[in-house]
Amino acid sequence: MDSKEGNNLEIANNNCCTHFILNSKNGDILHFKGNRHNIIGDSVLYRIMDGIYMFKTKAIYKDTDLKGVYSYPDDALVIYKVKKGKISAITEDNKEVKLNCGDILNASSNFKMSKFHSFNKEVEYIGVIYFYKAMMEAVRNQSLNEFFLEEFYHSPVLHNIFIHKGNYRINKLFDEIDNFINLDNKILMKAKSLELLSESAIFHGDFIDTYCKDLSEEKIKLLKEIKGFLDNNLDKYYSMEFISNKFSISLSGLKNLFTEAYGISPYIYHLNRRLDKAALLLEESDYKINYIYKAVGFNYHSNFSNAFQKKYKCTPSEYRERENKI
């Protein structure tokens, strides 16, 4: 085993499986068995390439105290699916995260858990662990898309927490990953792990998050429809009552769901997009301001000017003059 390979296995051992006792090591495969920290079970970890590991775990977690047990570096991402049982996790700020059979967790290194509990029953899950820095090192020697990895590192998928009830393509990828692990097909395991990373980035790329959310397929479809409507209709003001009626969702449900997903209320989101369009018109056209404020859904110049100053810290006229000088 070369030194780089050994280092990666050590990373995985130290950061991912410290609650298990190393039972065997065979090249790129690590087998752990655990019976401590209130954990009973076993896990198999497969090194796919520098920075990417797949794992299969069967375990019982009995109110497991995770402080000091897990230690992820700041560039780590874990995507896993619960295949059997259910898990309840308590975060370090005392929020509870529940995962049922079939749920998929996308957890970055800033997801700090303090307790793990599987209701005294065996839970089984399968997943992939990504270490961005080690992956970037591998890019120089393998035919990987460095731009894609850079995009991944700076995208919400690495820095936020997502729980969803199952995207069809992601579920299918997990089934394929499970099959290729059983067949010990390293080439296809590598291909599917990178595809899973890409699919997760696409699936969650539209969303920002303050901590953790539970997004079903129906909710994501609804959110994208609402956001698409707001993005494509910047020439008119729409009341939130109109939006809630159009998409058959309660007013409070609309506000809560949109804010949860995008970190901003639908009203403020639409207002900001209209003001952004006004700023672009001020920069790139000779339209008079009296035309522009009407083109972005304002009835009165004063209302437009007040909203614009609040966002851009200057009047529309000052903004146009400043941008024309640049």
Coordinates of N, CA and C in Angstrom, one line a residue, residues 227-235 273:
K227 N -41.2 29.8 -7.4 CA -40.0 30.6 -7.7 C -39.9 30.9 -9.2
G228 N -40.2 29.9 -10.0 CA -40.3 30.2 -11.5 C -41.3 31.2 -11.9
F229 N -42.4 31.2 -11.2 CA -43.5 32.2 -11.5 C -43.0 33.6 -11.1
L230 N -42.4 33.7 -10.0 CA -41.9 35.0 -9.5 C -40.7 35.5 -10.4
D231 N -39.9 34.6 -10.8 CA -38.7 35.0 -11.6 C -39.2 35.4 -13.0
N232 N -40.2 34.8 -13.5 CA -40.7 35.1 -14.9 C -41.7 36.2 -15.0
N233 N -42.1 36.8 -13.8 CA -43.1 37.9 -13.8 C -42.6 39.0 -12.9
L234 N -41.7 39.8 -13.5 CA -41.1 40.9 -12.8 C -41.7 42.2 -13.1
D235 N -42.7 42.2 -14.0 CA -43.3 43.4 -14.5 C -44.5 43.8 -13.7
R273 N -35.9 40.9 -6.8 CA -35.7 40.5 -8.2 C -36.2 41.6 -9.1

